[in-house]
């Protein structure tokens, strides 16, 4: 299968944005929060309010971009491939590194006192149930696994669906992305109530919508580069402004706010995040290179391991740039993200060359030869 160059660029871009998100979260977590925002948020001043809104808000396309990249490559399944074979390949790709880092996040922080033995024991006992206390970023793997489980089920439909029928699904998905706002301003809608969360569009909502959207763009969208640039730019700008302002307007300095309320516009399946993600993806599809530059290819192949480990490095650079050097917020946040990104890159690359390193960072020996 010929390599799709623009997807490598997206992986690298999205990987960095994840780190930018988590660098920003150190500037609005309420007292007692770790390297990521907790249940409550507190902005200390207008400077933090502005820069967190901009950096974190713009970066909220990261998770949906990863979802779209996976779907773009994997749906529908290859002709003749069984569900068993598909599951086996996906499991070998993501599960070993995932469980290794679950154990690491449950144990390694003991050495510098970030968790106590009882927390470590509890995290280890719950590995098959959920992510560890200090690894909240691993939540992403669970919906990703859910999409992988569903791909063999939806592939037969996608293999024969018409563009018109697929657009009908996408329209319903788009409407579903408005439900968080409807719930905020109009209360429960379309059958929702305290005993029923399954509204009318439940089965057209969530990350499955991004999966179908990715397939539609790959198979049915025939726009030329000029139109993709125009529409992609418009969607990106409007989506970014909406996403940024949704946080900024609510983030009153000195006021403790429930994080889900503050981040309503930062949910990945909201209308504005959909616009932002779709626009950025369309812009990346305009990259027409025949081959991926070596550095981008290397980063792309290592991106999974970099994502898994980045919280270990993030805390170090937060202490350097925020606590010790006390840099201005507008400089500190990207400095934390860039430093974390570089350390994860080097660490993942070194691990990939160790015997069995591919099981830690998710890069096969074949891929390691390709990025050498």
Coordinates of C-alpha atoms in Angstrom, one line a residue:
X1 CA 0.0 0.0 0.0
X2 CA 1.4 3.4 -1.0
X3 CA 2.2 5.7 1.8
X4 CA -0.2 8.6 2.2
X5 CA 2.2 11.5 2.9
X6 CA -0.2 14.1 4.3
X7 CA -1.3 11.7 7.0
X8 CA 2.3 11.6 8.3
X9 CA 2.2 15.4 8.7
X10 CA -1.2 15.2 10.5
X11 CA 0.1 12.6 13.0
X12 CA 3.1 14.8 13.9
X13 CA 1.0 17.9 14.1
X14 CA -1.7 16.2 16.2
X15 CA 0.9 14.7 18.5
X16 CA 2.4 18.1 19.2
X17 CA -1.0 19.6 19.8
X18 CA -1.8 17.0 22.5
X19 CA 1.3 18.2 24.3
X20 CA 0.3 21.8 23.8
X21 CA -3.1 21.0 25.3
X22 CA -1.6 19.4 28.4
X23 CA 1.0 22.2 28.8
X24 CA -1.8 24.7 28.8
X25 CA -3.8 22.7 31.4
X26 CA -1.1 23.5 34.0
X27 CA -2.4 27.1 33.9
X28 CA -6.0 26.6 34.8
X29 CA -6.1 23.5 37.1
X30 CA -7.6 24.4 40.5
X31 CA -5.4 23.8 43.6
X32 CA -4.5 20.1 43.9
X33 CA -4.6 19.4 40.2
X34 CA -1.8 17.4 38.5
X35 CA -0.2 18.1 35.1
X36 CA -3.7 18.0 33.6
X37 CA -6.8 19.9 34.6
X38 CA -9.0 18.3 37.3
X39 CA -12.8 18.4 38.0
X40 CA -12.5 22.1 38.8
X41 CA -10.6 25.0 37.0
X42 CA -9.2 28.3 38.2
X43 CA -7.7 31.0 36.0
X44 CA -5.4 33.2 38.1
X45 CA -5.3 36.3 35.8
X46 CA -6.3 37.7 32.4
X47 CA -2.9 36.7 30.8
X48 CA -3.4 33.1 31.7
X49 CA -7.0 33.3 30.5
X50 CA -6.0 34.6 27.1
X51 CA -3.1 32.3 26.4
X52 CA -4.8 29.2 27.7
X53 CA -7.8 30.0 25.5
X54 CA -5.7 30.4 22.4
X55 CA -3.2 27.6 22.8
X56 CA -5.5 25.0 24.3
X57 CA -8.6 26.0 22.2
X58 CA -6.8 25.8 18.9
X59 CA -5.3 22.5 19.8
X60 CA -8.6 20.7 20.5
X61 CA -8.6 19.3 17.0
X62 CA -5.8 16.9 18.1
X63 CA -7.9 13.9 19.2
X64 CA -10.4 14.0 16.3
X65 CA -7.5 14.3 13.8
X66 CA -6.1 11.1 15.2
X67 CA -9.5 9.4 14.9
X68 CA -9.8 10.6 11.3
X69 CA -6.3 9.4 10.4
X70 CA -7.0 5.9 11.7
X71 CA -10.4 5.8 9.9
X72 CA -8.9 7.1 6.6
X73 CA -6.4 4.2 6.5
X74 CA -8.6 1.4 7.9
X75 CA -12.1 1.7 6.6
X76 CA -13.5 -0.2 4.9
X77 CA -11.4 -3.2 5.7
X78 CA -9.3 -4.7 3.0
X79 CA -11.2 -7.1 0.8
X80 CA -10.8 -10.7 2.0
X81 CA -9.6 -9.6 5.5
X82 CA -11.5 -11.3 8.3
X83 CA -12.5 -9.5 11.5
X84 CA -10.2 -11.8 13.4
X85 CA -7.2 -10.8 11.4
X86 CA -8.1 -7.1 11.7
X87 CA -8.5 -7.3 15.4
X88 CA -5.2 -9.2 15.8
X89 CA -3.2 -6.7 13.8
X90 CA -4.7 -3.7 15.7
X91 CA -4.3 -5.4 19.0
X92 CA -0.6 -6.1 18.4
X93 CA -0.1 -2.5 17.3
X94 CA -1.6 -0.7 20.3
X95 CA -2.2 -3.0 23.3
X96 CA 1.3 -4.0 24.3
X97 CA 2.6 -0.4 24.6
X98 CA -0.7 0.6 26.2
X99 CA -0.4 -1.9 29.0
X100 CA 3.3 -1.3 29.5
X101 CA 2.7 2.4 30.1
X102 CA -0.3 1.6 32.3
X103 CA 2.1 -0.3 34.6
X104 CA 4.8 2.4 34.3
X105 CA 2.3 5.2 35.3
X106 CA 1.2 3.1 38.2
X107 CA 4.6 2.5 39.6
X108 CA 7.4 4.8 38.4
X109 CA 5.9 8.0 40.1
X110 CA 6.6 6.2 43.4
X111 CA 10.2 7.0 43.0
X112 CA 9.7 10.8 43.2
X113 CA 6.7 10.7 45.6
X114 CA 4.0 11.7 43.2
X115 CA 1.9 8.8 44.3
X116 CA 2.0 6.6 47.4
X117 CA 2.1 2.8 47.6
X118 CA -1.7 2.5 48.2
X119 CA -2.5 4.6 45.1
X120 CA 0.0 2.5 43.1
X121 CA -1.5 -0.8 44.3
X122 CA -5.0 0.5 43.5
X123 CA -4.0 1.6 40.0
X124 CA -2.4 -1.7 39.3
X125 CA -5.4 -3.6 40.5
X126 CA -7.6 -1.6 38.1
X127 CA -5.5 -1.9 35.0
X128 CA -8.1 -4.0 33.2
X129 CA -10.8 -1.5 34.2
X130 CA -9.4 2.0 33.5
X131 CA -6.4 4.2 33.3
X132 CA -4.1 5.0 36.3
X133 CA -4.5 8.1 38.4
X134 CA -1.6 10.0 36.7
X135 CA -2.4 8.9 33.2
X136 CA -5.6 10.6 32.4
X137 CA -4.4 11.1 28.8
X138 CA -4.8 7.4 28.2
X139 CA -8.6 7.8 28.1
X140 CA -8.1 8.3 24.3
X141 CA -7.1 4.7 23.8
X142 CA -10.5 3.4 25.0
X143 CA -12.7 5.1 22.4
X144 CA -10.0 4.3 19.8
X145 CA -10.3 0.6 20.7
X146 CA -14.1 1.0 20.4
X147 CA -13.8 2.3 16.9
X148 CA -11.5 -0.6 16.0
X149 CA -14.0 -3.0 17.3
X150 CA -16.7 -1.4 15.2
X151 CA -14.8 -1.2 11.9
X152 CA -15.5 -4.8 10.8
X153 CA -19.1 -4.2 11.5
X154 CA -19.5 -1.0 9.5
X155 CA -17.1 -1.9 6.7
X156 CA -19.6 -3.8 4.6
X157 CA -21.9 -0.8 4.6
X158 CA -19.1 1.6 3.7
X159 CA -17.9 -0.6 0.9
X160 CA -21.2 -0.3 -0.9
X161 CA -22.8 2.9 0.4
X162 CA -23.5 5.7 -2.1
X163 CA -22.3 9.3 -1.5
X164 CA -25.8 10.5 -0.9
X165 CA -26.6 7.9 1.7
X166 CA -23.3 8.6 3.4
X167 CA -24.0 12.3 3.4
X168 CA -27.3 11.5 5.2
X169 CA -25.4 9.9 8.0
X170 CA -22.9 12.8 8.2
X171 CA -25.8 15.4 8.4
X172 CA -27.2 13.5 11.4
X173 CA -23.8 13.4 13.0
X174 CA -23.4 17.1 12.5
X175 CA -26.7 17.8 14.2
X176 CA -25.7 15.5 17.1
X177 CA -22.7 17.8 17.7
X178 CA -25.1 20.6 18.7
X179 CA -26.5 18.5 21.6
X180 CA -24.0 19.7 24.2
X181 CA -25.1 23.3 23.5
X182 CA -28.8 22.3 23.4
X183 CA -28.4 20.6 26.8
X184 CA -26.8 23.7 28.3
X185 CA -29.4 26.2 27.0
X186 CA -32.5 24.1 26.5
X187 CA -32.1 21.2 28.9
X188 CA -32.7 17.6 28.1
X189 CA -33.8 17.0 24.5
X190 CA -35.0 14.2 22.2
X191 CA -35.8 11.7 24.9
X192 CA -33.0 12.5 27.4
X193 CA -33.9 12.4 31.0
X194 CA -32.3 11.2 34.3
X195 CA -33.0 7.6 33.4
X196 CA -32.2 7.7 29.7
X197 CA -29.1 9.2 28.1
X198 CA -29.8 7.7 24.7
X199 CA -31.3 10.5 22.7
X200 CA -32.6 10.2 19.1
X201 CA -29.3 10.7 17.4
X202 CA -27.2 8.7 19.9
X203 CA -26.3 6.1 17.3
X204 CA -25.1 8.8 14.9
X205 CA -23.0 10.7 17.4
X206 CA -19.5 10.4 18.9
X207 CA -16.3 9.4 17.2
X208 CA -18.1 7.1 14.8
X209 CA -19.1 10.3 12.9
X210 CA -15.5 11.2 12.4
X211 CA -14.9 7.7 11.0
X212 CA -17.6 8.0 8.4
X213 CA -16.5 11.5 7.6
X214 CA -13.0 10.3 6.9
X215 CA -14.3 7.6 4.6
X216 CA -16.5 10.2 2.7
X217 CA -13.5 12.5 2.2
X218 CA -11.3 9.7 0.9
X219 CA -13.8 8.1 -1.4
X220 CA -16.4 10.6 -2.4
X221 CA -15.0 14.1 -2.1
X222 CA -13.7 15.3 -5.5
X223 CA -12.8 18.9 -4.7
X224 CA -9.7 20.3 -6.3
X225 CA -6.8 21.8 -4.2
X226 CA -8.1 25.4 -4.6
X227 CA -11.5 24.5 -3.2
X228 CA -10.1 22.4 -0.4
X229 CA -7.8 25.3 0.6
X230 CA -10.7 27.8 0.6
X231 CA -13.2 25.7 2.5
X232 CA -10.5 24.2 4.8
X233 CA -9.3 27.7 5.7
X234 CA -12.8 29.0 6.4
X235 CA -13.7 26.0 8.6
X236 CA -10.5 26.2 10.5
X237 CA -10.7 29.9 11.2
X238 CA -14.4 29.8 12.2
X239 CA -14.0 26.6 14.2
X240 CA -10.8 28.0 16.0
X241 CA -12.4 31.3 16.9
X242 CA -15.6 29.6 18.2
X243 CA -13.6 27.1 20.2
X244 CA -11.2 29.7 21.7
X245 CA -14.0 32.1 22.6
X246 CA -16.2 29.4 24.2
X247 CA -13.5 29.1 26.9
X248 CA -12.4 32.7 27.1
X249 CA -15.9 34.1 27.7
X250 CA -16.5 31.8 30.7
X251 CA -13.0 31.8 32.2
X252 CA -13.4 34.5 34.7
X253 CA -10.0 35.0 36.6
X254 CA -10.3 34.1 40.3
X255 CA -13.5 32.1 40.0
X256 CA -13.5 28.4 40.5
X257 CA -15.5 26.8 37.7
X258 CA -16.5 23.1 37.1
X259 CA -14.2 22.0 34.3
X260 CA -16.9 20.3 32.1
X261 CA -18.9 23.5 32.2
X262 CA -15.9 25.6 31.3
X263 CA -14.8 23.2 28.5
X264 CA -18.2 22.8 26.9
X265 CA -16.9 24.1 23.6
X266 CA -13.7 22.0 23.9
X267 CA -15.6 18.6 23.8
X268 CA -14.3 16.8 20.7
X269 CA -17.7 16.0 19.3
X270 CA -19.1 19.6 19.3
X271 CA -20.0 21.5 16.2
X272 CA -17.1 23.9 16.5
X273 CA -14.5 21.2 17.0
X274 CA -15.9 19.4 14.0
X275 CA -15.5 22.5 11.9
X276 CA -11.9 23.0 13.2
X277 CA -10.9 19.4 12.7
X278 CA -12.5 19.1 9.2
X279 CA -11.0 22.3 8.1
X280 CA -7.5 21.4 9.2
X281 CA -7.8 17.9 7.7
X282 CA -8.8 19.4 4.3
X283 CA -5.9 21.7 4.4
X284 CA -3.5 18.8 5.0
X285 CA -5.0 16.9 2.1
X286 CA -3.5 19.7 -0.1
X287 CA 0.0 18.4 0.6
X288 CA 1.0 16.6 -2.7
X289 CA 4.5 15.4 -1.9
X290 CA 5.4 12.0 -3.4
X291 CA 7.5 11.0 -0.4
X292 CA 7.4 11.9 3.3
X293 CA 10.5 13.8 4.4
X294 CA 12.7 11.6 6.6
X295 CA 12.2 13.6 9.8
X296 CA 8.4 13.7 9.4
X297 CA 8.3 10.0 8.7
X298 CA 10.4 9.2 11.8
X299 CA 8.2 11.4 14.0
X300 CA 5.0 9.9 12.5
X301 CA 6.2 6.4 13.2
X302 CA 7.1 7.2 16.7
X303 CA 4.1 9.3 17.5
X304 CA 2.2 6.6 19.4
X305 CA 5.1 6.0 21.8
X306 CA 5.6 9.8 22.2
X307 CA 1.9 10.2 23.1
X308 CA 2.0 7.4 25.6
X309 CA 5.1 8.7 27.5
X310 CA 4.7 12.5 27.2
X311 CA 3.2 13.1 30.7
X312 CA 6.4 11.8 32.2
X313 CA 8.4 14.5 30.5
X314 CA 5.7 17.2 30.8
X315 CA 5.9 17.6 34.6
X316 CA 9.7 18.1 34.3
X317 CA 9.4 21.0 31.9
X318 CA 6.5 22.6 33.8
X319 CA 8.7 22.8 36.8
X320 CA 11.5 24.3 34.7
X321 CA 9.6 26.9 32.7
X322 CA 6.6 27.7 35.0
X323 CA 8.0 27.2 38.5
X324 CA 11.8 27.8 38.3
X325 CA 12.2 30.3 35.5
X326 CA 8.7 31.8 35.9
X327 CA 8.4 32.6 32.2
X328 CA 5.5 34.6 30.9
X329 CA 2.5 32.3 30.1
X330 CA 2.5 33.1 26.4
X331 CA 6.1 31.8 26.2
X332 CA 6.1 29.1 28.8
X333 CA 3.2 27.0 27.4
X334 CA 4.9 26.5 23.9
X335 CA 8.3 26.1 25.6
X336 CA 6.9 23.3 27.8
X337 CA 5.2 21.6 24.7
X338 CA 8.3 21.9 22.5
X339 CA 10.7 20.6 25.1
X340 CA 8.3 17.7 26.0
X341 CA 7.9 16.9 22.3
X342 CA 11.7 16.8 21.7
X343 CA 12.4 14.6 24.8
X344 CA 9.6 12.2 23.8
X345 CA 11.0 12.0 20.3
X346 CA 14.5 11.2 21.4
X347 CA 13.3 8.8 24.1
X348 CA 11.0 6.9 21.8
X349 CA 13.7 6.7 19.1
X350 CA 16.3 5.2 21.5
X351 CA 13.7 2.7 22.9
X352 CA 12.8 1.6 19.4
X353 CA 16.4 0.4 18.8
X354 CA 16.4 -1.7 22.0
X355 CA 15.6 -5.4 21.8
X356 CA 11.9 -5.6 22.1
X357 CA 11.6 -1.8 22.0
X358 CA 8.8 -2.0 19.4
X359 CA 6.5 -3.4 22.1
X360 CA 7.1 -0.3 24.2
X361 CA 6.7 2.4 21.6
X362 CA 4.5 0.6 19.0
X363 CA 7.0 0.7 16.2
X364 CA 7.8 -2.6 14.4
X365 CA 11.3 -3.7 13.4
X366 CA 10.4 -3.1 9.8
X367 CA 9.3 0.4 10.5
X368 CA 12.4 1.0 12.6
X369 CA 14.5 0.2 9.5
X370 CA 12.4 2.5 7.4
X371 CA 13.1 5.5 9.8
X372 CA 16.8 4.8 10.3

